[in-house]
């Protein structure tokens, strides 16, 4: 047993000087079969610690229902790190940012119309208490003070970027300590006055987050913490991608030079990210600082270890610097094989509008409501009504839609309305016999950072034709987690939105990459597992399929396409296109 402590300007572990060389790996972004592989490569690069966030929304998907098994077995992940000789830093939130859906907060919080996030609002604190009661008891036995590898636990996360409710921070601190946390507590914030004022507590160890200008950032930290070791808790050595933007990359030598600068100052560091992984399913977040920017499925992050776990040039540049300051054992790296399985034809189809009763839940409401009010967390939501005629041509106004709506008039596609649209784009003239109006809204990821996190999904206020609100709606919630109920047929000329299904054989499962040339926008499932979203807006052009998700023998691929597909064919290739 040991404990991380602070003596003047250095860390001590069990009374001996220690420098923390840490890298972030999120267990929930990596299939559990690959946890050991990724952790071994972290150690081989020269790191002595792994850091991970904890996503509340995955661990408590419904109020009072908890999940800590399979890919969410955080205890197994931490024990695996310990078996490899690594220390562990845990950042349990409750808010984590991480470009993760809603910053890790569970969507069901938003069913409360008066919800106030990340402050002393009692229903929010009550939910945290229930979550901490379940989570923290699992972490306490794994603390270094109990013979485990956990040496430090974070209080909230980058709170100064959001608020300044110090009583709330104290509540989180007390909640950790009262449940048995006795290792080093810390905060992490951007290195500026407002963030360090709002996000820190006088008696809690402070760290800062940055990607460059280390001396300048640490000097600002010293203004708030004159004594104590210097630590960059998030060294942004790469960056994440939004749909419709260019893929981000950063020169590996530049990353190594900034690391060298930090280590020469005696500082400790946590690479964010060392290995990014994947935003499987609907778990990508979004930024919304004036413009809504959803994050792509890949969380490759241009990190030292790629999305599929391969060491990059950046890996070796970082390793070379670390060798100047620490003993790094030279060990061979296991490069997992990739396989191009070729073309797969998806020769069975099911039209969404014919499948609503199979995979959706139906509700009647006078006006549209957001999905959270119907106990829906993720996926799509369909609003349907009948508008009597005749009516002169009027603009269709969705007030306020989040995030992207496909509009259909009498089952015919009429256009797309996006949450950032400034002017009406769809005008409808209603004949004497009236029309059926369908509005299919995609939740493209809740905002994970900044002031616009109260991000309810669907149509959050109402629908108008001109100035007149339209009432009497049938609503279908479509979480897309029950596709086994679909009835497929062999019709290849089906109209989108539709599901396409195909099968392929695998002699031996290896990692592969799903290339979707000719497809427009949608979601992919392999053997029932939601791989995530695709969109021809780019930059991402392939979806990563880890080998453990494949079966030896027959495999099933289902694609939900929203708009259009040239041919229902995909390729399984042996390299990513990001």
CSV table of N, CA and C in Angstrom, one decimal, residues 73-151:
chain,number,residue,atom,x,y,z
A,73,UNK,N,-17.0,-2.6,-17.4
A,73,UNK,CA,-16.4,-3.1,-16.2
A,73,UNK,C,-15.1,-2.3,-15.8
A,74,UNK,N,-15.3,-1.2,-15.2
A,74,UNK,CA,-14.2,-0.3,-14.9
A,74,UNK,C,-13.3,-0.9,-13.9
A,75,UNK,N,-13.8,-1.7,-13.0
A,75,UNK,CA,-12.9,-2.4,-12.1
A,75,UNK,C,-11.9,-3.3,-12.8
A,76,UNK,N,-12.4,-4.0,-13.8
A,76,UNK,CA,-11.5,-4.9,-14.5
A,76,UNK,C,-10.5,-4.1,-15.3
A,77,UNK,N,-10.9,-3.0,-15.9
A,77,UNK,CA,-9.9,-2.2,-16.6
A,77,UNK,C,-8.8,-1.7,-15.6
A,78,UNK,N,-9.2,-1.3,-14.4
A,78,UNK,CA,-8.2,-0.8,-13.5
A,78,UNK,C,-7.3,-1.9,-13.0
A,79,UNK,N,-7.9,-3.1,-12.7
A,79,UNK,CA,-7.1,-4.2,-12.3
A,79,UNK,C,-6.1,-4.6,-13.4
A,80,UNK,N,-6.5,-4.5,-14.6
A,80,UNK,CA,-5.6,-4.9,-15.8
A,80,UNK,C,-4.4,-3.9,-15.8
A,81,UNK,N,-4.7,-2.6,-15.6
A,81,UNK,CA,-3.6,-1.7,-15.5
A,81,UNK,C,-2.6,-2.0,-14.4
A,82,UNK,N,-3.2,-2.4,-13.2
A,82,UNK,CA,-2.3,-2.7,-12.1
A,82,UNK,C,-1.5,-4.0,-12.4
A,83,UNK,N,-2.1,-5.0,-13.1
A,83,UNK,CA,-1.3,-6.2,-13.4
A,83,UNK,C,-0.1,-5.8,-14.3
A,84,UNK,N,-0.2,-4.8,-15.1
A,84,UNK,CA,0.8,-4.4,-16.0
A,84,UNK,C,1.8,-3.4,-15.3
A,85,UNK,N,1.6,-3.1,-14.0
A,85,UNK,CA,2.5,-2.2,-13.3
A,85,UNK,C,2.2,-0.7,-13.5
A,86,UNK,N,1.0,-0.4,-13.9
A,86,UNK,CA,0.6,1.0,-14.1
A,86,UNK,C,-0.2,1.6,-12.9
A,87,UNK,N,0.0,2.9,-12.6
A,87,UNK,CA,-0.9,3.6,-11.7
A,87,UNK,C,-2.1,4.1,-12.5
A,88,UNK,N,-3.1,4.5,-11.8
A,88,UNK,CA,-4.4,4.9,-12.4
A,88,UNK,C,-4.8,6.3,-11.9
A,89,UNK,N,-5.2,7.2,-12.7
A,89,UNK,CA,-5.9,8.4,-12.3
A,89,UNK,C,-7.4,8.3,-12.8
A,90,UNK,N,-8.3,8.5,-12.0
A,90,UNK,CA,-9.7,8.4,-12.3
A,90,UNK,C,-10.4,9.8,-12.3
A,91,UNK,N,-11.2,10.1,-13.3
A,91,UNK,CA,-11.9,11.4,-13.4
A,91,UNK,C,-13.4,11.0,-13.5
A,92,UNK,N,-14.1,10.9,-12.4
A,92,UNK,CA,-15.5,10.4,-12.4
A,92,UNK,C,-16.5,11.4,-12.6
A,93,UNK,N,-16.1,12.7,-12.8
A,93,UNK,CA,-17.2,13.7,-13.1
A,93,UNK,C,-17.8,14.2,-11.9
A,94,UNK,N,-19.1,14.3,-11.9
A,94,UNK,CA,-20.1,13.7,-12.8
A,94,UNK,C,-20.1,14.1,-14.3
A,95,UNK,N,-19.6,15.3,-14.5
A,95,UNK,CA,-19.5,15.8,-15.9
A,95,UNK,C,-18.0,15.6,-16.4
A,96,UNK,N,-17.9,15.1,-17.6
A,96,UNK,CA,-16.5,14.7,-18.1
A,96,UNK,C,-16.1,15.5,-19.4
A,97,UNK,N,-17.1,16.1,-20.1
A,97,UNK,CA,-16.8,16.7,-21.4
A,97,UNK,C,-16.4,15.6,-22.4
A,98,UNK,N,-15.1,15.5,-22.7
A,98,UNK,CA,-14.6,14.3,-23.5
A,98,UNK,C,-15.2,14.2,-24.9
A,99,UNK,N,-15.8,15.3,-25.4
A,99,UNK,CA,-16.4,15.2,-26.7
A,99,UNK,C,-17.4,14.0,-26.7
A,100,UNK,N,-18.0,13.7,-25.5
A,100,UNK,CA,-18.9,12.6,-25.3
A,100,UNK,C,-20.3,13.1,-25.2
A,101,UNK,N,-21.3,12.3,-25.6
A,101,UNK,CA,-22.7,12.8,-25.6
A,101,UNK,C,-23.0,13.4,-24.2
A,102,UNK,N,-23.5,14.7,-24.3
A,102,UNK,CA,-23.9,15.5,-23.1
A,102,UNK,C,-22.8,15.5,-22.1
A,103,UNK,N,-21.5,15.4,-22.5
A,103,UNK,CA,-20.5,15.5,-21.5
A,103,UNK,C,-20.5,14.4,-20.5
A,104,UNK,N,-21.1,13.3,-20.8
A,104,UNK,CA,-21.2,12.2,-19.9
A,104,UNK,C,-22.5,12.2,-19.0
A,105,UNK,N,-23.2,13.3,-18.9
A,105,UNK,CA,-24.4,13.4,-18.1
A,105,UNK,C,-25.5,12.6,-18.8
A,106,UNK,N,-26.3,11.9,-18.0
A,106,UNK,CA,-27.4,11.1,-18.6
A,106,UNK,C,-28.5,12.0,-19.1
A,107,UNK,N,-29.0,11.6,-20.3
A,107,UNK,CA,-30.0,12.5,-21.0
A,107,UNK,C,-31.3,12.6,-20.1
A,108,UNK,N,-31.6,11.6,-19.3
A,108,UNK,CA,-32.8,11.6,-18.5
A,108,UNK,C,-32.9,12.7,-17.5
A,109,UNK,N,-31.7,13.4,-17.2
A,109,UNK,CA,-31.8,14.6,-16.4
A,109,UNK,C,-32.7,15.6,-17.0
A,110,UNK,N,-32.7,15.7,-18.3
A,110,UNK,CA,-33.4,16.7,-19.0
A,110,UNK,C,-34.9,16.6,-19.1
A,111,UNK,N,-35.4,15.5,-18.5
A,111,UNK,CA,-36.9,15.3,-18.4
A,111,UNK,C,-37.4,16.3,-17.4
A,112,UNK,N,-36.6,16.7,-16.4
A,112,UNK,CA,-37.0,17.8,-15.5
A,112,UNK,C,-37.0,19.1,-16.2
A,113,UNK,N,-38.2,19.8,-16.4
A,113,UNK,CA,-38.2,21.0,-17.2
A,113,UNK,C,-37.5,22.2,-16.5
A,114,UNK,N,-37.2,22.0,-15.2
A,114,UNK,CA,-36.5,23.1,-14.4
A,114,UNK,C,-35.1,22.7,-14.2
A,115,UNK,N,-34.5,21.7,-14.8
A,115,UNK,CA,-33.2,21.2,-14.5
A,115,UNK,C,-32.1,22.3,-14.7
A,116,UNK,N,-31.3,22.4,-13.7
A,116,UNK,CA,-30.1,23.3,-13.7
A,116,UNK,C,-28.9,22.4,-13.5
A,117,UNK,N,-28.0,22.4,-14.4
A,117,UNK,CA,-26.8,21.5,-14.4
A,117,UNK,C,-25.6,22.1,-13.7
A,118,UNK,N,-24.8,21.2,-13.1
A,118,UNK,CA,-23.5,21.5,-12.6
A,118,UNK,C,-23.6,22.7,-11.6
A,119,UNK,N,-24.5,22.6,-10.7
A,119,UNK,CA,-24.6,23.6,-9.6
A,119,UNK,C,-25.4,22.9,-8.5
A,120,UNK,N,-25.8,23.7,-7.5
A,120,UNK,CA,-26.4,23.2,-6.3
A,120,UNK,C,-27.9,22.9,-6.4
A,121,UNK,N,-28.4,22.7,-7.6
A,121,UNK,CA,-29.8,22.4,-7.8
A,121,UNK,C,-30.1,21.0,-7.2
A,122,UNK,N,-31.0,20.9,-6.3
A,122,UNK,CA,-31.1,19.7,-5.5
A,122,UNK,C,-31.5,18.5,-6.3
A,123,UNK,N,-32.4,18.5,-7.2
A,123,UNK,CA,-32.6,17.3,-8.0
A,123,UNK,C,-31.4,16.8,-8.7
A,124,UNK,N,-30.6,17.7,-9.2
A,124,UNK,CA,-29.3,17.3,-9.8
A,124,UNK,C,-28.4,16.7,-8.8
A,125,UNK,N,-28.2,17.3,-7.6
A,125,UNK,CA,-27.4,16.7,-6.6
A,125,UNK,C,-27.9,15.4,-6.1
A,126,UNK,N,-29.2,15.2,-6.0
A,126,UNK,CA,-29.8,13.9,-5.6
A,126,UNK,C,-29.4,12.8,-6.6
A,127,UNK,N,-29.4,13.2,-7.9
A,127,UNK,CA,-29.1,12.2,-8.9
A,127,UNK,C,-27.6,11.8,-8.8
A,128,UNK,N,-26.7,12.8,-8.6
A,128,UNK,CA,-25.3,12.5,-8.4
A,128,UNK,C,-25.1,11.6,-7.2
A,129,UNK,N,-25.8,11.9,-6.1
A,129,UNK,CA,-25.6,11.0,-4.9
A,129,UNK,C,-26.0,9.6,-5.2
A,130,UNK,N,-27.0,9.3,-5.9
A,130,UNK,CA,-27.4,8.0,-6.2
A,130,UNK,C,-26.3,7.3,-7.1
A,131,UNK,N,-25.8,8.1,-8.1
A,131,UNK,CA,-24.7,7.5,-8.9
A,131,UNK,C,-23.5,7.3,-8.1
A,132,UNK,N,-23.0,8.2,-7.3
A,132,UNK,CA,-21.8,8.1,-6.5
A,132,UNK,C,-22.0,6.9,-5.5
A,133,UNK,N,-23.2,6.7,-5.0
A,133,UNK,CA,-23.4,5.6,-4.1
A,133,UNK,C,-23.0,4.2,-4.8
A,134,UNK,N,-23.3,4.2,-6.1
A,134,UNK,CA,-23.0,2.9,-6.8
A,134,UNK,C,-21.6,2.9,-7.4
A,135,UNK,N,-21.0,4.0,-7.8
A,135,UNK,CA,-19.7,4.1,-8.4
A,135,UNK,C,-18.6,4.1,-7.4
A,136,UNK,N,-18.6,5.0,-6.5
A,136,UNK,CA,-17.4,5.2,-5.7
A,136,UNK,C,-17.1,4.0,-4.8
A,137,UNK,N,-18.1,3.2,-4.4
A,137,UNK,CA,-17.8,2.0,-3.7
A,137,UNK,C,-17.0,1.0,-4.5
A,138,UNK,N,-17.1,1.1,-5.8
A,138,UNK,CA,-16.3,0.2,-6.6
A,138,UNK,C,-14.9,0.7,-6.8
A,139,UNK,N,-14.6,2.0,-6.6
A,139,UNK,CA,-13.3,2.5,-6.8
A,139,UNK,C,-12.5,2.5,-5.5
A,140,UNK,N,-13.1,2.6,-4.3
A,140,UNK,CA,-12.4,2.7,-3.1
A,140,UNK,C,-11.5,1.5,-2.8
A,141,UNK,N,-11.9,0.3,-3.0
A,141,UNK,CA,-11.0,-0.8,-2.8
A,141,UNK,C,-9.8,-0.8,-3.7
A,142,UNK,N,-9.9,-0.1,-4.9
A,142,UNK,CA,-8.8,0.0,-5.9
A,142,UNK,C,-7.9,1.1,-5.7
A,143,UNK,N,-8.1,1.9,-4.6
A,143,UNK,CA,-7.2,3.0,-4.3
A,143,UNK,C,-5.8,2.4,-3.8
A,144,UNK,N,-4.8,3.2,-4.0
A,144,UNK,CA,-3.4,2.8,-3.6
A,144,UNK,C,-3.4,2.6,-2.1
A,145,UNK,N,-4.2,3.3,-1.4
A,145,UNK,CA,-4.2,3.2,0.1
A,145,UNK,C,-4.8,1.9,0.5
A,146,UNK,N,-5.5,1.2,-0.4
A,146,UNK,CA,-6.0,-0.2,-0.1
A,146,UNK,C,-5.3,-1.2,-1.0
A,147,UNK,N,-4.1,-0.9,-1.5
A,147,UNK,CA,-3.4,-1.9,-2.3
A,147,UNK,C,-3.7,-1.9,-3.8
A,148,UNK,N,-4.5,-0.9,-4.2
A,148,UNK,CA,-4.8,-0.8,-5.6
A,148,UNK,C,-3.9,0.2,-6.4
A,149,UNK,N,-4.2,0.5,-7.6
A,149,UNK,CA,-3.4,1.4,-8.4
A,149,UNK,C,-3.9,2.8,-8.5
A,150,UNK,N,-5.1,3.1,-8.0
A,150,UNK,CA,-5.6,4.5,-8.1
A,150,UNK,C,-4.8,5.4,-7.2
A,151,UNK,N,-4.2,6.4,-7.8
A,151,UNK,CA,-3.4,7.4,-7.0
A,151,UNK,C,-4.0,8.7,-6.9
